[in-house]
C-alpha cells in the first residue's frame, strides 16, 4: 500500500546527481577526459613509486586534506555499492556515474592489495599534510605509503577492503563480468588475510593512523561485515557460518573514546559508520533472515533495537535531536551519523515491508513507513528544511556553505592561478573571509551544531569539512527518494 504525504519539497534527483559528482572532486591520480569537476587536475601521480616501488596512484582524498586513508575510503565504497544494489534502479542516468565513482576506488584497491602479504592502508604523512594548506595538484609533503602485513596486522582495514571489493563485485556483475570476478577473487584473498593475521592497525600503525582514523570499536565487526558481504556475493555457506559463529562477540555494550572522553554508545547494536559496522551487519543479513531461510537470532532483535534507538518516540531512544529535528551522536562530522543511520532505516524498512512485519519499541509500534519518514526528515533537513533554511550540500538550493574546510576548493584553481602555491602559500586563502573560489558541487559538510546554528567557517572543520563517508550513504537515500518522491513506501 502506498501512503501519500504530498508533493516532495526537494528535488531529490538534482541532489542525487550532485552527491555523486562530489566524488569526482575528491579524485586522486590521473583524471580522465570525462572529468566533470574541471577545476581539479591530476595529482599524486607518483604515489607508491618513490618509496615502495608499487603503483598506488588513484583512489580518493577522504575529506578536505590530501591524504588517502583506505579505512574510510573502503567504507565509503561499500556504501556506494550498497546504494547501487538497493536503489540503483531509481538512479537513471546517474547510475553510470555511481559505477564510475565505485570503480575509481576499486581500481585503486586492486593496486593496494596487489603485493602478496601486504595491504596498503594509507598514502601520505598526516602531520606533514595537515601542516600545509595547498592544492593536491601542488603537494610537496611526504607521500609515505603505509601497509599492514602478517607481522603488523590490520584486520579492520583489510576486512573493510574485502567488504568493499565483494559489494562492488555485485554491482559490476551485470555489466562487466570479468571485472566483477576479479574484484570477488581479490575480496576472498584479502578477507582471508584479515582473518588469518588478526590484529588492529592501531597497534602497528598507530602513530600515523591515530587520531585521524583510529579504530575505536575493535576489528571483530569488520571481519563479520566482510564475511556477510562475501556471503551475499557468493552464497558460500562458510561465510554465513563465520557470521553466525562470531556475531556474539559484538553483543557486549560498546564504550567508545573520542577526544579522551569515554562514553557509552548504548550497545554495539546501535553503531554504524566508518569505524563501527555493528548495526549494518544486522540490517544487511536481516533480508535473508526475514525470509525464513536463516536463523532469526540475534540479528532481527538487534536490528529492531537499533531502530528503537533512533526513533524519537521510542522509550529506548539513545540519539539526540536538535530543536530543528537533526539527529546527533557524539563525535565530529555529525552528518555522517544522519546519513549512515538513515540509510539503514530505509533499507530495513524495505525488508520489513517485504516480510509484512512491524517493530515494537516497548509500547510503541513502528511500521516500515515510520522508518522511512524519519530517514526522509534527515535528508530534507540536510537539503534545507531546517531553521536556517540552509542546504548543507554545496551547490544545492539558494543558500549553502560558502567557506568549506577543503584545500582544493578554497584556493584558486590552476586555471585561475597556474603558478605553484607551496605549503604556506595557501594560508592566506584559509584565513580569507571570502567564499571558496572553486565550488565543490555536491559536497556535504559536517553540519550544524546541536542548536541548529552554522558559522560557515573554514577553521571550524568539525562542522565545515566534507567527507566521502557523509556523502556515500546519502547517495542511496537520494536515489530512494527520487524513486519515491511522495511516498513512505520504498519498494
PDB file of C-alpha atoms in Angstrom, residues 339-491:
ATOM      1  CA  UNK A 339      23.199   9.840   6.550  1.00  0.00           C
ATOM      2  CA  UNK A 340      24.527   6.403   7.577  1.00  0.00           C
ATOM      3  CA  UNK A 341      21.814   5.652  10.147  1.00  0.00           C
ATOM      4  CA  UNK A 342      19.058   6.954   7.858  1.00  0.00           C
ATOM      5  CA  UNK A 343      20.326   4.692   5.074  1.00  0.00           C
ATOM      6  CA  UNK A 344      19.945   1.690   7.368  1.00  0.00           C
ATOM      7  CA  UNK A 345      16.427   2.773   8.347  1.00  0.00           C
ATOM      8  CA  UNK A 346      15.299   2.900   4.724  1.00  0.00           C
ATOM      9  CA  UNK A 347      16.913  -0.409   3.785  1.00  0.00           C
ATOM     10  CA  UNK A 348      15.436  -2.153   6.817  1.00  0.00           C
ATOM     11  CA  UNK A 349      12.036  -0.625   6.042  1.00  0.00           C
ATOM     12  CA  UNK A 350      12.184  -2.262   2.611  1.00  0.00           C
ATOM     13  CA  UNK A 351      12.966  -5.649   4.120  1.00  0.00           C
ATOM     14  CA  UNK A 352      10.291  -5.316   6.814  1.00  0.00           C
ATOM     15  CA  UNK A 353       7.743  -4.293   4.210  1.00  0.00           C
ATOM     16  CA  UNK A 354       8.530  -7.359   2.106  1.00  0.00           C
ATOM     17  CA  UNK A 355       8.150  -9.530   5.221  1.00  0.00           C
ATOM     18  CA  UNK A 356       4.930  -7.744   6.272  1.00  0.00           C
ATOM     19  CA  UNK A 357       6.415  -7.008   9.684  1.00  0.00           C
ATOM     20  CA  UNK A 358       6.387  -4.135  12.197  1.00  0.00           C
ATOM     21  CA  UNK A 359       8.712  -3.262  15.092  1.00  0.00           C
ATOM     22  CA  UNK A 360       7.711  -2.961  18.731  1.00  0.00           C
ATOM     23  CA  UNK A 361       9.689  -0.453  20.802  1.00  0.00           C
ATOM     24  CA  UNK A 362       8.090  -1.078  24.166  1.00  0.00           C
ATOM     25  CA  UNK A 363       4.503   0.087  23.727  1.00  0.00           C
ATOM     26  CA  UNK A 364       5.350   1.989  20.525  1.00  0.00           C
ATOM     27  CA  UNK A 365       4.574   0.183  17.273  1.00  0.00           C
ATOM     28  CA  UNK A 366       6.707   1.293  14.336  1.00  0.00           C
ATOM     29  CA  UNK A 367       5.597   0.444  10.815  1.00  0.00           C
ATOM     30  CA  UNK A 368       8.124   0.447   7.962  1.00  0.00           C
ATOM     31  CA  UNK A 369       6.643   3.736   6.777  1.00  0.00           C
ATOM     32  CA  UNK A 370       7.681   5.371  10.065  1.00  0.00           C
ATOM     33  CA  UNK A 371      11.320   4.386   9.491  1.00  0.00           C
ATOM     34  CA  UNK A 372      11.206   5.973   6.049  1.00  0.00           C
ATOM     35  CA  UNK A 373       9.568   9.091   7.465  1.00  0.00           C
ATOM     36  CA  UNK A 374      12.380   9.587   9.978  1.00  0.00           C
ATOM     37  CA  UNK A 375      15.045   8.982   7.313  1.00  0.00           C
ATOM     38  CA  UNK A 376      13.346  11.416   4.943  1.00  0.00           C
ATOM     39  CA  UNK A 377      13.245  14.070   7.668  1.00  0.00           C
ATOM     40  CA  UNK A 378      17.030  13.816   7.972  1.00  0.00           C
ATOM     41  CA  UNK A 379      17.586  14.081   4.212  1.00  0.00           C
ATOM     42  CA  UNK A 380      15.189  17.020   3.951  1.00  0.00           C
ATOM     43  CA  UNK A 381      16.964  18.753   6.841  1.00  0.00           C
ATOM     44  CA  UNK A 382      20.296  18.380   5.030  1.00  0.00           C
ATOM     45  CA  UNK A 383      18.760  19.789   1.834  1.00  0.00           C
ATOM     46  CA  UNK A 384      17.330  22.867   3.538  1.00  0.00           C
ATOM     47  CA  UNK A 385      14.244  22.019   5.590  1.00  0.00           C
ATOM     48  CA  UNK A 386      15.783  23.401   8.781  1.00  0.00           C
ATOM     49  CA  UNK A 387      15.626  26.541  10.955  1.00  0.00           C
ATOM     50  CA  UNK A 388      18.265  28.317   8.817  1.00  0.00           C
ATOM     51  CA  UNK A 389      16.565  27.296   5.543  1.00  0.00           C
ATOM     52  CA  UNK A 390      20.070  26.329   4.504  1.00  0.00           C
ATOM     53  CA  UNK A 391      21.231  23.407   2.395  1.00  0.00           C
ATOM     54  CA  UNK A 392      24.306  21.655   3.753  1.00  0.00           C
ATOM     55  CA  UNK A 393      25.145  20.386   0.257  1.00  0.00           C
ATOM     56  CA  UNK A 394      27.352  22.739  -1.745  1.00  0.00           C
ATOM     57  CA  UNK A 395      25.597  23.837  -4.929  1.00  0.00           C
ATOM     58  CA  UNK A 396      22.133  22.599  -3.946  1.00  0.00           C
ATOM     59  CA  UNK A 397      19.494  25.253  -3.270  1.00  0.00           C
ATOM     60  CA  UNK A 398      19.933  29.001  -2.976  1.00  0.00           C
ATOM     61  CA  UNK A 399      21.764  29.030   0.368  1.00  0.00           C
ATOM     62  CA  UNK A 400      24.606  26.637   1.146  1.00  0.00           C
ATOM     63  CA  UNK A 401      28.075  26.675   2.809  1.00  0.00           C
ATOM     64  CA  UNK A 402      30.489  29.041   1.047  1.00  0.00           C
ATOM     65  CA  UNK A 403      33.657  28.546   3.087  1.00  0.00           C
ATOM     66  CA  UNK A 404      34.084  24.807   3.429  1.00  0.00           C
ATOM     67  CA  UNK A 405      37.204  23.341   5.042  1.00  0.00           C
ATOM     68  CA  UNK A 406      38.717  21.970   1.833  1.00  0.00           C
ATOM     69  CA  UNK A 407      42.135  22.822   0.457  1.00  0.00           C
ATOM     70  CA  UNK A 408      41.435  22.438  -3.239  1.00  0.00           C
ATOM     71  CA  UNK A 409      38.122  24.280  -3.105  1.00  0.00           C
ATOM     72  CA  UNK A 410      39.430  27.205  -1.027  1.00  0.00           C
ATOM     73  CA  UNK A 411      42.455  28.001  -3.236  1.00  0.00           C
ATOM     74  CA  UNK A 412      42.110  29.389  -6.776  1.00  0.00           C
ATOM     75  CA  UNK A 413      42.387  26.575  -9.310  1.00  0.00           C
ATOM     76  CA  UNK A 414      45.325  26.111 -11.665  1.00  0.00           C
ATOM     77  CA  UNK A 415      43.094  27.545 -14.404  1.00  0.00           C
ATOM     78  CA  UNK A 416      42.807  30.760 -12.380  1.00  0.00           C
ATOM     79  CA  UNK A 417      46.280  30.773 -10.882  1.00  0.00           C
ATOM     80  CA  UNK A 418      48.697  28.479 -12.730  1.00  0.00           C
ATOM     81  CA  UNK A 419      51.780  29.277 -10.629  1.00  0.00           C
ATOM     82  CA  UNK A 420      52.651  26.778  -7.911  1.00  0.00           C
ATOM     83  CA  UNK A 421      51.354  27.507  -4.392  1.00  0.00           C
ATOM     84  CA  UNK A 422      53.606  25.967  -1.744  1.00  0.00           C
ATOM     85  CA  UNK A 423      52.895  24.661   1.757  1.00  0.00           C
ATOM     86  CA  UNK A 424      52.421  28.071   3.340  1.00  0.00           C
ATOM     87  CA  UNK A 425      51.249  29.825   0.208  1.00  0.00           C
ATOM     88  CA  UNK A 426      47.683  28.717   0.700  1.00  0.00           C
ATOM     89  CA  UNK A 427      47.394  30.046   4.239  1.00  0.00           C
ATOM     90  CA  UNK A 428      46.068  33.392   3.025  1.00  0.00           C
ATOM     91  CA  UNK A 429      43.153  31.577   1.411  1.00  0.00           C
ATOM     92  CA  UNK A 430      42.460  29.531   4.529  1.00  0.00           C
ATOM     93  CA  UNK A 431      42.306  32.760   6.563  1.00  0.00           C
ATOM     94  CA  UNK A 432      40.291  34.668   3.968  1.00  0.00           C
ATOM     95  CA  UNK A 433      36.726  35.721   4.744  1.00  0.00           C
ATOM     96  CA  UNK A 434      35.827  35.350   1.058  1.00  0.00           C
ATOM     97  CA  UNK A 435      33.825  32.390  -0.284  1.00  0.00           C
ATOM     98  CA  UNK A 436      35.796  29.486  -1.725  1.00  0.00           C
ATOM     99  CA  UNK A 437      36.725  30.296  -5.336  1.00  0.00           C
ATOM    100  CA  UNK A 438      36.162  26.723  -6.604  1.00  0.00           C
ATOM    101  CA  UNK A 439      32.779  25.116  -5.970  1.00  0.00           C
ATOM    102  CA  UNK A 440      32.973  21.500  -4.799  1.00  0.00           C
ATOM    103  CA  UNK A 441      29.492  20.684  -6.090  1.00  0.00           C
ATOM    104  CA  UNK A 442      27.658  18.043  -4.052  1.00  0.00           C
ATOM    105  CA  UNK A 443      29.942  18.187  -1.009  1.00  0.00           C
ATOM    106  CA  UNK A 444      28.016  17.714   2.235  1.00  0.00           C
ATOM    107  CA  UNK A 445      29.724  19.319   5.215  1.00  0.00           C
ATOM    108  CA  UNK A 446      29.842  18.134   8.835  1.00  0.00           C
ATOM    109  CA  UNK A 447      26.716  20.167   9.502  1.00  0.00           C
ATOM    110  CA  UNK A 448      25.232  22.492  12.097  1.00  0.00           C
ATOM    111  CA  UNK A 449      25.624  22.307  15.859  1.00  0.00           C
ATOM    112  CA  UNK A 450      23.116  20.903  18.310  1.00  0.00           C
ATOM    113  CA  UNK A 451      21.244  24.217  18.297  1.00  0.00           C
ATOM    114  CA  UNK A 452      20.816  24.217  14.511  1.00  0.00           C
ATOM    115  CA  UNK A 453      23.344  27.012  14.018  1.00  0.00           C
ATOM    116  CA  UNK A 454      26.160  27.044  11.475  1.00  0.00           C
ATOM    117  CA  UNK A 455      29.042  29.515  11.370  1.00  0.00           C
ATOM    118  CA  UNK A 456      30.348  28.782   7.838  1.00  0.00           C
ATOM    119  CA  UNK A 457      33.989  28.956   8.884  1.00  0.00           C
ATOM    120  CA  UNK A 458      36.892  27.064   7.304  1.00  0.00           C
ATOM    121  CA  UNK A 459      38.596  26.894  10.686  1.00  0.00           C
ATOM    122  CA  UNK A 460      35.579  25.104  12.203  1.00  0.00           C
ATOM    123  CA  UNK A 461      36.424  21.834  10.442  1.00  0.00           C
ATOM    124  CA  UNK A 462      34.160  19.649  12.614  1.00  0.00           C
ATOM    125  CA  UNK A 463      31.209  21.433  11.000  1.00  0.00           C
ATOM    126  CA  UNK A 464      32.548  22.764   7.691  1.00  0.00           C
ATOM    127  CA  UNK A 465      34.574  19.849   6.292  1.00  0.00           C
ATOM    128  CA  UNK A 466      33.011  17.471   3.747  1.00  0.00           C
ATOM    129  CA  UNK A 467      33.904  13.775   3.755  1.00  0.00           C
ATOM    130  CA  UNK A 468      33.346  10.834   1.417  1.00  0.00           C
ATOM    131  CA  UNK A 469      31.616   8.883   4.190  1.00  0.00           C
ATOM    132  CA  UNK A 470      28.997  11.596   4.712  1.00  0.00           C
ATOM    133  CA  UNK A 471      28.102  11.545   1.022  1.00  0.00           C
ATOM    134  CA  UNK A 472      28.242   7.809   0.306  1.00  0.00           C
ATOM    135  CA  UNK A 473      25.124   6.726   2.275  1.00  0.00           C
ATOM    136  CA  UNK A 474      23.302   9.863   1.120  1.00  0.00           C
ATOM    137  CA  UNK A 475      23.631   8.680  -2.494  1.00  0.00           C
ATOM    138  CA  UNK A 476      21.406   5.689  -1.722  1.00  0.00           C
ATOM    139  CA  UNK A 477      18.918   7.753   0.265  1.00  0.00           C
ATOM    140  CA  UNK A 478      18.554  10.316  -2.514  1.00  0.00           C
ATOM    141  CA  UNK A 479      18.095   7.575  -5.111  1.00  0.00           C
ATOM    142  CA  UNK A 480      15.390   6.019  -2.954  1.00  0.00           C
ATOM    143  CA  UNK A 481      13.533   9.302  -2.516  1.00  0.00           C
ATOM    144  CA  UNK A 482      13.966  10.212  -6.166  1.00  0.00           C
ATOM    145  CA  UNK A 483      12.144   6.970  -6.949  1.00  0.00           C
ATOM    146  CA  UNK A 484       9.509   7.654  -4.281  1.00  0.00           C
ATOM    147  CA  UNK A 485       9.246  11.458  -4.022  1.00  0.00           C
ATOM    148  CA  UNK A 486       5.888  11.488  -2.256  1.00  0.00           C
ATOM    149  CA  UNK A 487       5.582   8.030  -0.770  1.00  0.00           C
ATOM    150  CA  UNK A 488       6.519   6.437   2.518  1.00  0.00           C
ATOM    151  CA  UNK A 489       6.798   3.015   0.946  1.00  0.00           C
ATOM    152  CA  UNK A 490      10.303   2.395  -0.505  1.00  0.00           C
ATOM    153  CA  UNK A 491       9.572  -0.657  -2.628  1.00  0.00           C
TER     154      UNK A 491
END
